[in-house]
Amino acid sequence: MSDATAKKEERRKFQAIKGTRDIRPPETALWNRVEQTAHEVFATFGYGEIRLPIFEPTELFARAVGGETDIVSKEMYSFPDRSLDAPAEILTVLELSTYLSGIHSAIEDGEIRRTEQNAKVIDRFLKEWEVFPAELKKQQGVVDISPLVPRLYTLLRAAQDVFDSVSLRPEATASVCRAYLEHGMQSLPQPVKLYYMGPMFRRERPQKGRYRQFYQIGAEVLGGTDAPAIDAEVIEMLMAFFDKLGLQGATLYINSIGHNADNCRRGYIEKLRTELAKIKDNLGPDSQRRIDTNPLRVLDSKLESEQPYIEKLPRIADHLCPDCAAHYAEVKRQLQVRGVLYQENWRLVRGLDYYMRTTFEITAPGLGSQNAVCGGGRYDGLVELLGGPPTKGIGFAIGEDRLILSLQECGKGQVQQGRDVYIAWMGEKAYAAAIHAAKDLRKAGFSVELPPLEQKFGKALGQADKLGAKYALILGDNEVSEGLWTLKTLSTGEQAKFPEPDLLEFLRQQKNVSS
Ligand code: ATP
Ligand code: MG
């Protein structure tokens, strides 16, 4: 590296990776309010919070979300879980043998999991290893390992591939179902009602309301019955949450996509495919491809030129089996009973493979084309797909980033900013009093700024203004010796003197009046 390049490197400014961002104060206060509201509202419906790992075996998502979906095939951040690193450069026989026996014991101890993907390589590794250790040991200190080289390569290559692929989670439903099984939650009173919040990762094209690290708040109801009341209550809870946040203009869309049987969705998909084949030439390349892979997803298309054709396609509502039709009708009735307004949208299909029957989506204003703030639906087959018993399931995931954007757009994004009290102090004695005052005020729940260095009162008051403080507490040596403290209300400029104990009482009262 030349000196110039080295200098450049040194000066390089780091930036957050494309599609990720820092959420900073004061906006984080809004995030906290949203999350706190979720904790409160979901608790009133009897949900408990589950905290899940950020990464899981890739296989879990491949199985649950579906290997054919964009999420799994294109958007996941996957990497080998490489806890043992191969020696970087010169492979001395000793290093090599340490590395390989490390892999060997990791397999033996189950630290390297045996999966469908790596089973073959593990077997090959173990077979090669069996004939190796003795010879490797014999080679210690001896330079010539050339007769062993080809087999060493086989062994090394196998060693690289035994590591399980793990992925940053693109969504959390799969993890919740995994946890439900792993912890035997089937034996708890059913259904089990869980919610989660946290970051998800998808390598998508970043744009407004679409990020590579984004945040979801979601809930799942697992086990027990699939009574339509469950579906309706999940949606009711969601709307209660949005309501409590003051989100305006949210619209709930619902649909039923039936279940996977010839007299229901499967039959419908065949009809759809036949009709799509007839209009194939009028469709764009994505939709053309989906005629074979996933015809339902054609209904999702936003491509303007396709719309008149899609509108004329057969609708699933006319092809539901009697049970699914009755379930859907009852969900709608129950939503009415609960006073939840909805619109039916026959083109609403979920992007993930495991959904059935009730599907829903909520859109909110101010988001441009990324206007879905929540997607959800029933997924009765998922737990079984993950190796569990047949289990009913329904849930939703809210896009928190978009929810926050929409709250800001509709004027509900304000959060209290600034400090309650800025303490302007001058003098040694005053500083000691200020430290005590800050301690008492903070204990009483006020946000207090205590400047670390002495400043002239004029400068201090300017600083208090800049920080958006409500009050300035002025403490000079005079005030301290008189025992009368000066409180200035910064919005009006009013000033009043209080004996110390009355001051706290006064601030308390003011706070109660304003909240
Ligand atoms: P979209 O059609 O907007 O891509 P999706 O069908 O991929 O959504 P889901 O997997 O159902 O979305 O996730 C639920 C919610 O999570 C979405 O309604 C959206 O609000 C949010 N969401 C999904 N992907 C992103 C992303 N990349 N950035 C921000 N929010 C997202
Ligand atoms: Mg998407």
mmCIF file of C-alpha atoms in Angstrom, residues 22 67 74 87 126 145 243 299 345 357 398 415 457 463 508-509:
data_model
loop_
_atom_site.group_PDB
_atom_site.id
_atom_site.type_symbol
_atom_site.label_atom_id
_atom_site.label_comp_id
_atom_site.label_asym_id
_atom_site.label_seq_id
_atom_site.Cartn_x
_atom_site.Cartn_y
_atom_site.Cartn_z
ATOM 1 C CA ASP A 22 -29.332 4.845 13.312
ATOM 2 C CA GLY A 67 -37.355 -22.017 -0.199
ATOM 3 C CA LYS A 74 -32.784 -13.826 -2.530
ATOM 4 C CA PRO A 87 -5.303 -21.779 10.256
ATOM 5 C CA LEU A 126 -15.587 -38.862 9.779
ATOM 6 C CA ILE A 145 3.411 -34.876 4.236
ATOM 7 C CA ASP A 243 -56.107 3.338 18.069
ATOM 8 C CA LEU A 299 -52.933 -11.110 -7.689
ATOM 9 C CA ASN A 345 -59.937 -7.434 -0.709
ATOM 10 C CA ARG A 357 -57.919 -19.038 5.546
ATOM 11 C CA ILE A 398 -46.381 -4.827 12.171
ATOM 12 C CA VAL A 415 -42.952 13.158 22.006
ATOM 13 C CA PHE A 457 -26.247 33.132 34.109
ATOM 14 C CA GLN A 463 -28.245 26.964 26.867
ATOM 15 C CA ARG A 508 -44.897 18.434 41.029
ATOM 16 C CA GLN A 509 -48.163 20.313 40.823
#
